[in-house]
Tab-separated table of C-alpha atoms in Angstrom:
chain	number	residue	atom	x	y	z
F	1	MET	CA	-15.835	22.301	-51.005
F	2	PRO	CA	-13.972	22.488	-47.640
F	3	GLN	CA	-11.391	19.689	-47.163
F	4	LYS	CA	-12.373	17.465	-44.190
F	5	LYS	CA	-9.870	18.447	-41.259
F	6	ASN	CA	-7.691	15.487	-39.913
F	7	ARG	CA	-7.776	14.667	-36.381
F	8	THR	CA	-5.170	16.827	-35.806
F	9	ASP	CA	-6.699	20.230	-37.159
F	10	ALA	CA	-9.760	18.959	-35.244
F	11	VAL	CA	-7.860	19.169	-32.172
F	12	LEU	CA	-6.195	22.337	-32.286
F	13	SER	CA	-9.336	23.935	-34.150
F	14	ALA	CA	-11.030	23.176	-31.172
F	15	LEU	CA	-8.748	24.174	-28.742
F	16	LEU	CA	-7.430	27.359	-30.523
F	17	PRO	CA	-11.081	28.721	-31.931
F	18	ASP	CA	-9.658	32.092	-32.998
F	19	CYS	CA	-7.158	30.650	-35.973
F	20	ARG	CA	-9.304	31.529	-39.158
F	21	VAL	CA	-6.653	32.054	-41.765
F	22	PRO	CA	-5.755	28.730	-43.269
F	23	THR	CA	-2.213	29.859	-43.884
F	24	GLY	CA	-2.091	31.246	-40.298
F	25	TYR	CA	-3.150	27.970	-38.627
F	26	THR	CA	-1.008	25.849	-40.846
F	27	VAL	CA	1.928	27.743	-39.359
F	28	LEU	CA	0.787	27.810	-35.777
F	29	LYS	CA	-0.003	24.030	-36.428
F	30	TYR	CA	3.493	22.865	-37.018
F	31	THR	CA	4.940	25.666	-35.118
F	32	LEU	CA	2.928	23.481	-32.277
F	33	LEU	CA	4.266	20.225	-33.568
F	34	LEU	CA	7.850	21.168	-33.773
F	35	ALA	CA	8.057	22.285	-30.423
F	36	VAL	CA	6.079	19.194	-29.077
F	37	PHE	CA	8.714	17.543	-30.644
F	38	ILE	CA	12.039	19.444	-29.303
F	39	TYR	CA	9.963	19.132	-25.806
F	40	ILE	CA	10.177	15.229	-26.227
F	41	LEU	CA	13.633	14.738	-27.653
F	42	SER	CA	15.751	16.896	-25.218
F	43	TYR	CA	14.043	14.268	-22.286
F	44	LEU	CA	15.069	11.158	-24.808
F	45	LEU	CA	18.531	12.698	-25.017
F	46	ILE	CA	19.496	12.640	-21.489
F	47	PRO	CA	20.093	10.042	-18.741
F	48	PHE	CA	17.425	11.303	-16.351
F	49	ALA	CA	15.444	14.003	-15.959
F	50	ASN	CA	14.458	14.264	-12.133
F	51	GLU	CA	16.995	12.315	-9.784
F	52	ASP	CA	14.797	10.290	-7.818
F	53	PRO	CA	13.855	8.016	-10.494
F	54	ALA	CA	18.023	7.150	-10.392
F	55	TYR	CA	18.063	6.990	-7.432
F	56	TYR	CA	15.327	4.390	-7.095
F	57	THR	CA	16.987	2.439	-9.742
F	58	VAL	CA	20.117	2.164	-7.241
F	59	LEU	CA	17.884	0.683	-4.649
F	60	GLY	CA	16.863	-1.613	-6.721
F	61	ARG	CA	20.072	-2.889	-7.964
F	62	GLY	CA	20.863	-3.531	-4.670
F	63	MET	CA	17.945	-5.954	-4.521
F	64	LEU	CA	18.205	-7.775	-7.596
F	65	ARG	CA	21.819	-7.511	-8.084
F	66	TYR	CA	23.097	-8.655	-4.421
F	67	HIS	CA	19.938	-9.541	-3.135
F	68	LEU	CA	19.630	-7.293	-0.147
F	69	LEU	CA	16.510	-6.150	1.682
F	70	PRO	CA	15.843	-2.641	1.769
F	71	TYR	CA	17.722	-0.559	3.575
F	72	ALA	CA	20.583	-2.739	3.809
F	73	TYR	CA	21.802	-1.442	0.398
F	74	ALA	CA	20.620	2.282	0.560
F	75	PHE	CA	17.859	4.113	2.342
F	76	ASP	CA	15.021	5.920	0.697
F	77	HIS	CA	11.532	6.861	2.603
F	78	LYS	CA	9.374	5.660	-0.274
F	79	PRO	CA	8.074	1.672	0.146
F	80	LEU	CA	10.245	-0.715	-1.270
F	81	GLY	CA	7.823	-1.377	-4.262
F	82	VAL	CA	8.925	1.708	-5.991
F	83	ASP	CA	12.638	0.171	-5.496
F	84	LEU	CA	11.849	-3.409	-7.020
F	85	PHE	CA	9.759	-2.065	-9.928
F	86	TYR	CA	12.780	0.615	-10.737
F	87	GLY	CA	15.485	-2.263	-10.566
F	88	LEU	CA	13.277	-4.363	-12.807
F	89	TRP	CA	13.431	-1.509	-15.347
F	90	ASP	CA	16.990	-1.314	-14.731
F	91	GLN	CA	17.043	-5.114	-16.361
F	92	ILE	CA	14.792	-4.576	-18.910
F	93	THR	CA	16.451	-1.319	-20.423
F	94	PRO	CA	20.264	-2.015	-19.977
F	95	PHE	CA	20.782	2.045	-21.133
F	96	TYR	CA	20.928	5.513	-19.820
F	97	ARG	CA	19.557	7.717	-22.514
F	98	GLY	CA	16.188	7.986	-22.143
F	99	LYS	CA	15.306	5.239	-20.108
F	100	PHE	CA	13.163	6.915	-17.601
F	101	THR	CA	11.209	9.063	-20.724
F	102	LEU	CA	10.400	5.471	-22.487
F	103	LEU	CA	8.993	4.358	-18.974
F	104	ALA	CA	6.550	7.315	-18.921
F	105	PHE	CA	5.729	6.674	-22.690
F	106	VAL	CA	4.938	2.705	-21.826
F	107	LEU	CA	2.798	3.713	-18.336
F	108	SER	CA	1.043	6.347	-20.210
F	109	GLY	CA	-0.015	4.454	-22.806
F	110	VAL	CA	-1.073	1.290	-20.064
F	111	ILE	CA	-2.794	4.158	-18.261
F	112	VAL	CA	-5.072	5.237	-21.443
F	113	CYS	CA	-5.770	1.415	-22.505
F	114	VAL	CA	-6.816	0.510	-18.627
F	115	CYS	CA	-9.048	3.872	-18.460
F	116	ARG	CA	-10.921	2.886	-21.160
F	117	ALA	CA	-13.144	0.824	-18.892
F	118	PHE	CA	-14.283	4.277	-17.131
F	119	GLY	CA	-16.071	5.500	-20.691
F	120	ALA	CA	-15.250	5.672	-24.604
F	121	PHE	CA	-12.893	8.216	-25.922
F	122	SER	CA	-9.736	7.968	-28.450
F	123	ARG	CA	-6.426	6.515	-26.684
F	124	TRP	CA	-4.444	9.091	-29.192
F	125	THR	CA	-6.136	11.722	-27.909
F	126	ALA	CA	-5.783	10.988	-24.274
F	127	PHE	CA	-2.470	10.145	-24.983
F	128	ILE	CA	-1.315	13.467	-26.508
F	129	LEU	CA	-3.309	14.938	-23.579
F	130	LEU	CA	-0.924	13.183	-21.034
F	131	ILE	CA	2.284	13.835	-22.876
F	132	VAL	CA	1.884	17.235	-23.995
F	133	GLY	CA	-0.721	18.782	-20.604
F	134	GLY	CA	1.714	16.729	-18.147
F	135	ALA	CA	4.875	18.851	-19.339
F	136	ILE	CA	3.284	21.076	-16.111
F	137	PHE	CA	4.134	18.239	-13.815
F	138	ASP	CA	7.291	16.848	-15.746
F	139	ILE	CA	5.725	13.818	-16.753
F	140	LEU	CA	8.298	12.408	-19.030
F	141	SER	CA	10.616	11.966	-16.140
F	142	GLY	CA	8.922	9.102	-15.902
F	143	ASN	CA	8.721	9.661	-11.691
F	144	SER	CA	7.347	7.032	-8.966
F	145	GLU	CA	4.024	8.866	-9.436
F	146	LEU	CA	2.801	7.243	-12.968
F	147	VAL	CA	3.919	3.804	-11.362
F	148	LEU	CA	1.436	4.989	-8.637
F	149	LEU	CA	-1.141	5.998	-11.259
F	150	THR	CA	-1.342	2.603	-13.037
F	151	GLY	CA	-1.469	0.574	-10.291
F	152	GLU	CA	-4.449	2.888	-9.203
F	153	ALA	CA	-5.962	2.798	-12.603
F	154	LEU	CA	-5.554	-0.923	-12.545
F	155	CYS	CA	-7.398	-1.471	-9.280
F	156	LEU	CA	-10.033	0.254	-9.829
F	157	THR	CA	-10.720	-1.055	-13.652
F	158	LEU	CA	-10.872	-4.807	-12.062
F	159	MET	CA	-13.329	-3.180	-9.457
F	160	LEU	CA	-15.627	-2.149	-12.226
F	161	LYS	CA	-14.749	-5.134	-14.529
F	162	GLY	CA	-15.781	-7.088	-11.364
F	163	LEU	CA	-19.223	-5.531	-10.944
F	164	GLU	CA	-20.072	-5.807	-14.954
F	165	LYS	CA	-19.160	-9.072	-15.427
F	166	ASN	CA	-20.054	-10.289	-11.763
F	167	GLN	CA	-16.296	-12.144	-11.825
F	168	ASN	CA	-15.653	-11.389	-8.102
F	169	SER	CA	-12.304	-13.268	-8.682
F	170	LEU	CA	-11.182	-10.096	-10.177
F	171	PHE	CA	-11.660	-8.131	-6.554
F	172	PHE	CA	-9.412	-10.712	-5.521
F	173	LEU	CA	-6.815	-9.484	-8.045
F	174	ALA	CA	-7.650	-5.526	-7.242
F	175	GLY	CA	-6.661	-6.104	-3.438
F	176	CYS	CA	-3.118	-7.663	-4.715
F	177	VAL	CA	-2.794	-5.239	-7.220
F	178	ALA	CA	-3.556	-2.456	-4.360
F	179	ALA	CA	-1.014	-4.322	-1.963
F	180	PHE	CA	1.699	-3.349	-4.680
F	181	VAL	CA	0.653	0.132	-5.129
F	182	VAL	CA	0.546	1.104	-1.621
F	183	ASN	CA	3.957	-0.296	-1.272
F	184	VAL	CA	5.458	2.161	-3.740
F	185	ASN	CA	3.777	5.099	-1.834
F	186	TYR	CA	1.285	4.861	0.767
F	187	LEU	CA	-0.629	7.658	-0.363
F	188	ALA	CA	-2.186	5.652	-2.578
F	189	ALA	CA	-4.499	4.570	0.003
F	190	LEU	CA	-5.760	7.703	0.153
F	191	CYS	CA	-6.227	8.267	-3.781
F	192	LEU	CA	-8.067	5.034	-3.941
F	193	LEU	CA	-9.901	5.909	-0.790
F	194	ALA	CA	-13.314	7.442	-2.301
F	195	PRO	CA	-13.709	5.555	-5.898
F	196	ALA	CA	-13.065	1.824	-4.576
F	197	SER	CA	-15.460	2.666	-1.535
F	198	VAL	CA	-18.074	3.783	-4.171
F	199	LEU	CA	-17.299	0.137	-5.790
F	200	LEU	CA	-17.207	-1.449	-3.019
F	201	PHE	CA	-20.040	-0.164	-0.743
F	202	SER	CA	-22.866	1.775	-2.574
F	203	PRO	CA	-26.405	0.381	-2.492
F	204	GLY	CA	-26.746	-1.941	-5.522
F	205	TRP	CA	-23.438	-2.972	-5.410
F	206	PHE	CA	-22.664	-3.982	-2.193
F	207	ARG	CA	-21.362	-7.719	-1.609
F	208	LEU	CA	-19.638	-8.904	1.550
F	209	SER	CA	-18.362	-11.590	-0.618
F	210	ARG	CA	-16.430	-8.915	-2.713
F	211	CYS	CA	-15.216	-6.865	0.134
F	212	GLY	CA	-13.452	-10.143	1.766
F	213	LEU	CA	-12.133	-10.974	-1.649
F	214	THR	CA	-10.658	-7.545	-2.240
F	215	LEU	CA	-9.169	-8.019	1.620
F	216	LEU	CA	-7.938	-11.614	1.166
F	217	GLY	CA	-6.026	-10.140	-1.954
F	218	GLY	CA	-4.603	-7.117	-0.123
F	219	ILE	CA	-3.188	-9.311	2.293
F	220	THR	CA	-1.930	-12.183	-0.046
F	221	GLY	CA	0.120	-9.219	-1.872
F	222	LEU	CA	1.320	-7.953	1.251
F	223	VAL	CA	2.392	-11.294	2.530
F	224	VAL	CA	4.325	-12.295	-0.583
F	225	LEU	CA	5.878	-8.681	-0.952
F	226	PHE	CA	7.520	-8.862	2.872
F	227	SER	CA	8.005	-12.980	2.887
F	228	PRO	CA	11.839	-11.960	2.100
F	229	TYR	CA	11.553	-9.924	5.489
F	230	VAL	CA	10.183	-12.662	7.439
F	231	MET	CA	12.440	-15.481	6.505
F	232	ALA	CA	15.504	-12.986	7.175
F	233	GLY	CA	14.534	-12.932	10.870
F	234	HIS	CA	16.005	-11.110	13.652
F	235	GLY	CA	14.056	-7.945	13.714
F	236	ALA	CA	14.595	-7.034	9.844
F	237	LEU	CA	10.785	-6.239	9.274
F	238	GLN	CA	10.760	-3.948	12.307
F	239	SER	CA	13.960	-2.304	11.250
F	240	TYR	CA	12.316	-1.624	7.493
F	241	PHE	CA	9.927	-0.010	9.166
F	242	SER	CA	11.151	2.196	12.337
F	243	MET	CA	13.684	3.758	9.627
F	244	GLN	CA	10.868	4.654	7.712
F	245	GLN	CA	9.130	6.464	10.546
F	246	ASN	CA	12.576	8.141	12.247
F	247	PHE	CA	13.371	9.486	8.645
F	248	LEU	CA	9.731	10.753	8.097
F	249	HIS	CA	9.866	12.382	11.234
F	250	HIS	CA	12.731	14.254	10.210
F	251	TYR	CA	11.418	15.111	6.627
F	252	SER	CA	7.798	16.814	7.011
F	253	GLY	CA	8.346	20.331	5.232
F	254	SER	CA	8.488	23.412	7.244
F	255	TRP	CA	5.050	25.887	7.250
F	256	HIS	CA	6.710	27.730	4.471
F	257	GLU	CA	7.297	24.622	2.254
F	258	ARG	CA	3.557	23.699	3.249
F	259	LEU	CA	2.338	27.110	2.207
F	260	ARG	CA	3.779	26.932	-1.081
F	261	CYS	CA	2.755	23.483	-1.659
F	262	LEU	CA	-1.225	24.671	-0.824
F	263	PHE	CA	-0.975	27.839	-3.193
F	264	TRP	CA	0.768	25.863	-5.846
F	265	ASN	CA	-2.241	22.679	-5.770
F	266	THR	CA	-4.712	25.320	-5.379
F	267	VAL	CA	-3.470	26.990	-8.931
F	268	ASP	CA	-3.366	23.703	-10.521
F	269	ALA	CA	-6.735	22.807	-9.417
F	270	VAL	CA	-8.081	25.937	-10.662
F	271	LEU	CA	-6.282	25.245	-13.868
F	272	LEU	CA	-8.006	22.160	-14.701
F	273	SER	CA	-11.682	23.181	-12.800
F	274	PRO	CA	-12.894	23.766	-16.325
F	275	ILE	CA	-12.925	20.313	-17.476
F	276	LEU	CA	-14.254	19.301	-13.744
F	277	LEU	CA	-17.166	21.796	-14.376
F	278	ALA	CA	-17.870	20.699	-17.914
F	279	TRP	CA	-17.471	16.702	-16.376
F	280	CYS	CA	-20.237	17.675	-13.430
F	281	ARG	CA	-22.505	19.574	-16.511
F	282	ARG	CA	-22.536	16.484	-18.506
F	283	PHE	CA	-22.893	13.905	-15.752
F	284	SER	CA	-24.714	14.991	-12.819
F	285	PRO	CA	-22.693	14.589	-9.531
F	286	MET	CA	-26.053	14.406	-7.602
F	287	ASP	CA	-27.201	11.318	-9.558
F	288	TRP	CA	-26.326	8.098	-7.854
F	289	THR	CA	-28.006	5.633	-9.882
F	290	ILE	CA	-26.096	2.866	-10.902
F	291	GLU	CA	-26.286	4.015	-14.464
F	292	ASN	CA	-24.718	6.834	-13.441
F	293	ARG	CA	-22.351	5.607	-10.838
F	294	LYS	CA	-19.835	4.716	-12.723
F	295	ASN	CA	-19.525	8.384	-14.549
F	296	LEU	CA	-18.566	9.678	-10.958
F	297	LEU	CA	-15.665	7.160	-10.261
F	298	LEU	CA	-12.742	9.575	-11.893
F	299	PRO	CA	-13.846	12.902	-10.441
F	300	LEU	CA	-14.067	11.194	-7.310
F	301	TRP	CA	-10.173	9.778	-8.133
F	302	PHE	CA	-9.335	13.498	-8.570
F	303	LEU	CA	-11.016	14.522	-5.844
F	304	SER	CA	-9.505	11.718	-3.468
F	305	SER	CA	-6.180	12.492	-5.038
F	306	LEU	CA	-6.004	16.447	-4.007
F	307	PRO	CA	-5.289	15.927	-0.448
F	308	ALA	CA	-2.766	13.216	-1.248
F	309	THR	CA	-0.675	15.932	-3.004
F	310	ILE	CA	-0.451	18.349	0.005
F	311	LEU	CA	0.092	15.992	2.560
F	312	SER	CA	3.690	15.305	2.104
F	313	GLY	CA	4.594	19.206	2.160
F	314	HIS	CA	6.690	19.879	-0.619
F	315	PRO	CA	5.647	21.922	-3.549
F	316	PHE	CA	7.001	19.188	-6.111
F	317	ASP	CA	5.459	19.761	-9.468
F	318	HIS	CA	5.058	16.049	-10.296
F	319	TYR	CA	3.151	15.228	-7.471
F	320	PHE	CA	-0.163	16.841	-8.808
F	321	LEU	CA	0.061	14.224	-11.633
F	322	LEU	CA	-1.731	12.120	-9.024
F	323	CYS	CA	-5.120	14.335	-9.991
F	324	PHE	CA	-3.850	15.721	-13.514
F	325	VAL	CA	-4.163	12.304	-15.063
F	326	PRO	CA	-7.839	11.450	-13.990
F	327	ALA	CA	-8.411	14.541	-15.039
F	328	ALA	CA	-7.130	14.157	-18.828
F	329	ILE	CA	-8.991	11.125	-19.256
F	330	MET	CA	-12.140	12.634	-17.946
F	331	TRP	CA	-10.986	15.659	-20.719
F	332	ALA	CA	-10.617	12.606	-23.632
F	333	ILE	CA	-13.667	11.267	-22.594
F	334	LEU	CA	-15.654	14.910	-23.007
F	335	LEU	CA	-13.943	15.294	-26.349
F	336	ARG	CA	-15.377	11.773	-27.829
F	337	GLN	CA	-18.605	13.098	-26.843
F	338	ASN	CA	-18.941	16.421	-28.267
F	339	VAL	CA	-19.129	18.422	-25.240
F	340	THR	CA	-17.794	21.609	-25.597
F	341	LEU	CA	-14.809	23.074	-23.426
F	342	THR	CA	-14.412	26.900	-23.891
F	343	GLY	CA	-11.073	27.170	-25.323
F	344	TYR	CA	-11.105	30.770	-23.566
F	345	THR	CA	-11.043	28.710	-20.165
F	346	LEU	CA	-8.278	26.824	-20.710
F	347	ILE	CA	-6.065	29.843	-21.927
F	348	PRO	CA	-4.707	29.605	-18.392
F	349	PHE	CA	-3.844	25.937	-18.974
F	350	PHE	CA	-1.968	26.010	-22.485
F	351	VAL	CA	-0.132	29.319	-20.560
F	352	PHE	CA	1.077	27.058	-18.178
F	353	VAL	CA	2.089	24.426	-20.232
F	354	ALA	CA	4.116	26.273	-23.263
F	355	PHE	CA	5.821	28.138	-19.949
F	356	PHE	CA	6.919	24.251	-18.488
F	357	MET	CA	7.558	22.717	-22.421
F	358	VAL	CA	10.104	25.592	-22.357
F	359	GLN	CA	11.572	25.748	-19.095
F	360	ASN	CA	12.193	21.606	-18.672
F	361	THR	CA	13.361	21.830	-22.672
F	362	HIS	CA	16.200	24.625	-20.960
F	363	LYS	CA	16.788	22.412	-17.680
F	364	ASN	CA	17.314	19.051	-20.608
F	365	ILE	CA	19.810	20.809	-22.356
F	366	ASN	CA	21.596	21.548	-19.685
F	367	THR	CA	21.455	18.161	-18.071
F	368	LEU	CA	23.081	17.276	-21.410
F	369	ARG	CA	25.567	19.351	-21.397
F	370	PHE	CA	26.888	19.442	-17.854
F	371	SER	CA	26.400	15.318	-17.144
F	372	ASN	CA	28.441	14.583	-20.662
F	373	ARG	CA	31.273	16.446	-18.980
F	374	VAL	CA	31.524	13.706	-16.321
F	375	ASN	CA	33.682	10.120	-17.213
F	376	TYR	CA	31.648	8.242	-15.507
F	377	ALA	CA	32.566	5.208	-17.205
F	378	ALA	CA	36.387	5.802	-16.070
F	379	LEU	CA	34.797	6.397	-12.277
F	380	HIS	CA	33.436	2.772	-12.750
F	381	LYS	CA	36.503	0.893	-14.055
F	382	GLU	CA	38.492	2.800	-11.500
F	383	ILE	CA	36.120	2.131	-8.659
F	384	GLY	CA	34.501	-1.012	-9.738
F	385	LEU	CA	32.884	-2.841	-7.044
F	386	LYS	CA	34.689	-1.192	-3.957
F	387	LYS	CA	32.397	1.003	-2.033
F	388	VAL	CA	32.199	4.934	-2.175
F	389	LEU	CA	31.180	7.239	0.962
F	390	ASN	CA	28.778	10.225	-0.452
F	391	ILE	CA	29.508	13.489	1.593
F	392	ARG	CA	26.838	15.777	0.108
F	393	THR	CA	27.343	14.676	-3.383
F	394	HIS	CA	24.286	14.601	-5.800
F	395	GLU	CA	23.441	10.858	-6.022
F	396	SER	CA	23.568	10.436	-9.648
F	397	VAL	CA	27.050	9.892	-9.685
F	398	PHE	CA	26.167	6.335	-8.016
F	399	TYR	CA	23.648	5.761	-10.905
F	400	MET	CA	25.765	7.063	-13.841
F	401	SER	CA	28.890	5.127	-12.459
F	402	ASP	CA	27.070	2.346	-11.328
F	403	LEU	CA	28.695	2.831	-7.878
F	404	ASN	CA	27.968	0.852	-4.236
F	405	PRO	CA	27.461	3.081	-1.435
F	406	PHE	CA	29.088	2.821	2.038
F	407	ASP	CA	26.881	4.138	3.926
F	408	PRO	CA	22.843	3.365	3.344
F	409	TYR	CA	21.891	7.257	3.784
F	410	LEU	CA	23.010	7.740	0.398
F	411	PHE	CA	20.819	10.842	-1.238
F	412	TYR	CA	22.661	14.167	-0.782
F	413	THR	CA	20.636	15.799	1.853
F	414	HIS	CA	19.877	12.103	4.173
F	415	ILE	CA	22.677	12.606	6.166
F	416	ASP	CA	21.736	16.580	7.387
F	417	ILE	CA	17.857	15.629	7.353
F	418	MET	CA	18.512	12.768	9.518
F	419	TYR	CA	21.410	14.591	12.065
F	420	GLY	CA	21.198	18.137	11.461
F	421	GLN	CA	24.056	20.172	12.647
F	422	GLN	CA	25.935	16.690	14.108
F	423	ALA	CA	26.067	15.423	10.216
F	424	TRP	CA	29.559	15.663	10.132
F	425	GLN	CA	30.077	13.551	13.252
F	426	HIS	CA	28.353	10.761	11.616
F	427	TYR	CA	30.544	11.620	8.160
F	428	LEU	CA	33.370	11.247	10.704
F	429	GLN	CA	32.373	7.718	11.877
F	430	ASP	CA	32.130	6.232	8.412
F	431	LEU	CA	35.604	7.566	7.813
F	432	GLU	CA	37.119	5.895	10.935
F	433	GLN	CA	35.763	2.673	9.136
F	434	ASN	CA	37.962	3.538	6.295
F	435	ALA	CA	35.643	3.811	3.464
F	436	PRO	CA	37.530	2.517	0.247
F	437	TYR	CA	36.393	6.102	-1.533
F	438	VAL	CA	34.867	8.977	-0.910
F	439	VAL	CA	32.644	11.527	-3.253
F	440	MET	CA	32.388	15.440	-2.738
F	441	PRO	CA	30.570	18.103	-4.215
F	442	TYR	CA	33.723	19.659	-6.213
F	443	ASP	CA	36.067	21.885	-4.202
F	444	ALA	CA	34.076	20.995	-1.422
F	445	CYS	CA	36.134	22.043	1.696
F	446	THR	CA	37.357	25.677	-0.090
F	447	ARG	CA	33.933	26.338	-0.529
F	448	HIS	CA	32.642	25.637	3.046
F	449	GLN	CA	30.381	22.786	1.823
F	450	VAL	CA	31.655	20.392	4.441
F	451	GLU	CA	32.907	20.978	7.797
F	452	ALA	CA	36.616	21.456	8.373
F	453	PRO	CA	36.825	17.870	10.865
F	454	VAL	CA	35.772	16.201	7.853
F	455	CYS	CA	37.923	17.795	5.328
F	456	GLN	CA	41.059	17.642	7.886
F	457	TRP	CA	40.267	13.737	7.631
F	458	ILE	CA	39.985	13.128	3.891
F	459	GLN	CA	43.247	15.177	3.541
F	460	ALA	CA	45.413	13.452	6.112
F	461	HIS	CA	44.232	10.203	4.844
F	462	TYR	CA	43.204	10.266	1.167
F	463	GLN	CA	44.073	11.051	-2.105
F	464	LEU	CA	42.511	13.124	-4.443
F	465	ILE	CA	42.001	10.767	-7.577
F	466	TYR	CA	39.566	12.901	-10.014
F	467	ALA	CA	37.437	16.132	-10.267
F	468	VAL	CA	35.679	17.832	-12.618
F	469	ASN	CA	33.470	21.263	-12.232
F	470	VAL	CA	31.052	21.092	-15.125
F	471	ARG	CA	30.219	24.781	-15.085
F	472	PRO	CA	33.506	26.702	-14.039
F	473	SER	CA	31.570	29.755	-13.618
F	474	ARG	CA	29.384	28.283	-10.632
F	475	PRO	CA	30.054	24.626	-9.548
F	476	ASN	CA	26.451	22.634	-9.710
F	477	LYS	CA	24.958	18.968	-8.666
F	478	PHE	CA	27.303	17.514	-11.534
F	479	SER	CA	30.699	18.715	-10.351
F	480	LEU	CA	32.437	16.377	-7.980
F	481	SER	CA	35.849	15.356	-6.572
F	482	ILE	CA	36.362	11.659	-6.083
F	483	TYR	CA	39.266	10.580	-3.205
F	484	LYS	CA	40.818	7.452	-2.542
F	485	LEU	CA	42.097	5.727	0.750
F	486	ILE	CA	45.691	5.815	0.831
F	487	GLN	CA	46.237	4.631	4.495
F	488	PRO	CA	44.434	2.984	6.871
F	489	ALA	CA	43.324	6.118	9.725
F	490	GLN	CA	44.778	3.595	12.704
F	491	GLY	CA	45.047	5.072	15.838
F	492	GLN	CA	43.797	8.545	15.515
F	493	THR	CA	39.714	9.175	16.126
F	494	ARG	CA	37.696	11.864	16.083
F	495	SER	CA	38.735	13.517	19.453
F	496	ASP	CA	42.039	13.953	17.941
F	497	MET	CA	40.507	16.315	15.762
F	498	GLN	CA	39.521	19.723	16.107
F	499	THR	CA	35.841	20.405	17.176
F	500	HIS	CA	33.385	22.040	15.050
């Protein structure tokens, strides 16, 4: 009598139907498990896989440690909610290696638990689908999309539970959550638009009181978030929004980037289309009865998030997590209901998963090698609380060495985005104010990464105290040089330097 398969065997058998020989199947199973283990381990050994969470943490430290409003400490075009969240996570996890991967595990687990409101499924199956399938979208980097998705899932679940239990107070809580989520990323409003509209306005569910409570919760949440700006006065709130608007005006993607973004988002949507098609066969999208309406929320969440992944105009893989998570939950529900997804239709998806698992593992190993060659602890000991001017250096040094920025435009491309060909003049303005320390890419002047007038000023007034090239063949983002002010620049101005 054949032995009963365990859960792992059952899932692999469904996804890999050609595995008939028990010995070959066993070898394949343990090979896949080993690959997944190495893939996850590579994330746990590094301080960060994507620079964005590290940068948000730097901004969060400024808010929580020095009680400075964004963007008095450092600037980013994302709203304040994301910086506050990562600043709090930094307080909870006072270590570097695997910090954001642990966050990814926690948020993925929360999403899986919260999304049970949309239908029955195995939590472990959904969690594995997110972690492994999400390799295409760099899910283990713990980027802000996961924070956004957790808030979106909670907001929709609160409204759905409010309908099912006839508890209008849950709509108020949903509004409060929505206020925070929108201030993690404004695109959350677009992602929530279709499913929230169904929950609030569809026949049989519409109640004016529920809409009013949701709106009241949103206003309450916004008042709480922005009350420090109101108390600060002096145009602080106006400055907050004007800095965002001014930067985003310069930040929008080129037509080339927008076309690439559209292409790759189309590819990702096609890879996940078998799940959507199977869901539509199981739950008719034309059936808008109250009994079936709940089954339309996940595909609507997916479709509402799709334009949000394109609007930025930048082809970053992690943006498509906004669509992948509702698709993965749909997949888990279909598996629980024994709905057959033909394994061959998902072969392209698994090919992409395998490719990105290998690529991300290789990238993480390089991150581990190169970051270990920089003595971040010594830099922190030398510089302490003094401010550091960043001139086109990867901002990870500020996170790893816990440094304080001299200029709020800290991200290595921000000043170039804001000022274009006149960026060097902005750097000279900062140098004229006697920044105590300056960090630049390794050998930046010789390699013409910094303009000549800036280099001349550095050579005249600063002393090189630390330099490391982590990759001798070609310096990369971890290679850097640190300079210390040796004398105040008295009497000398930009007009004394040669023009660029």
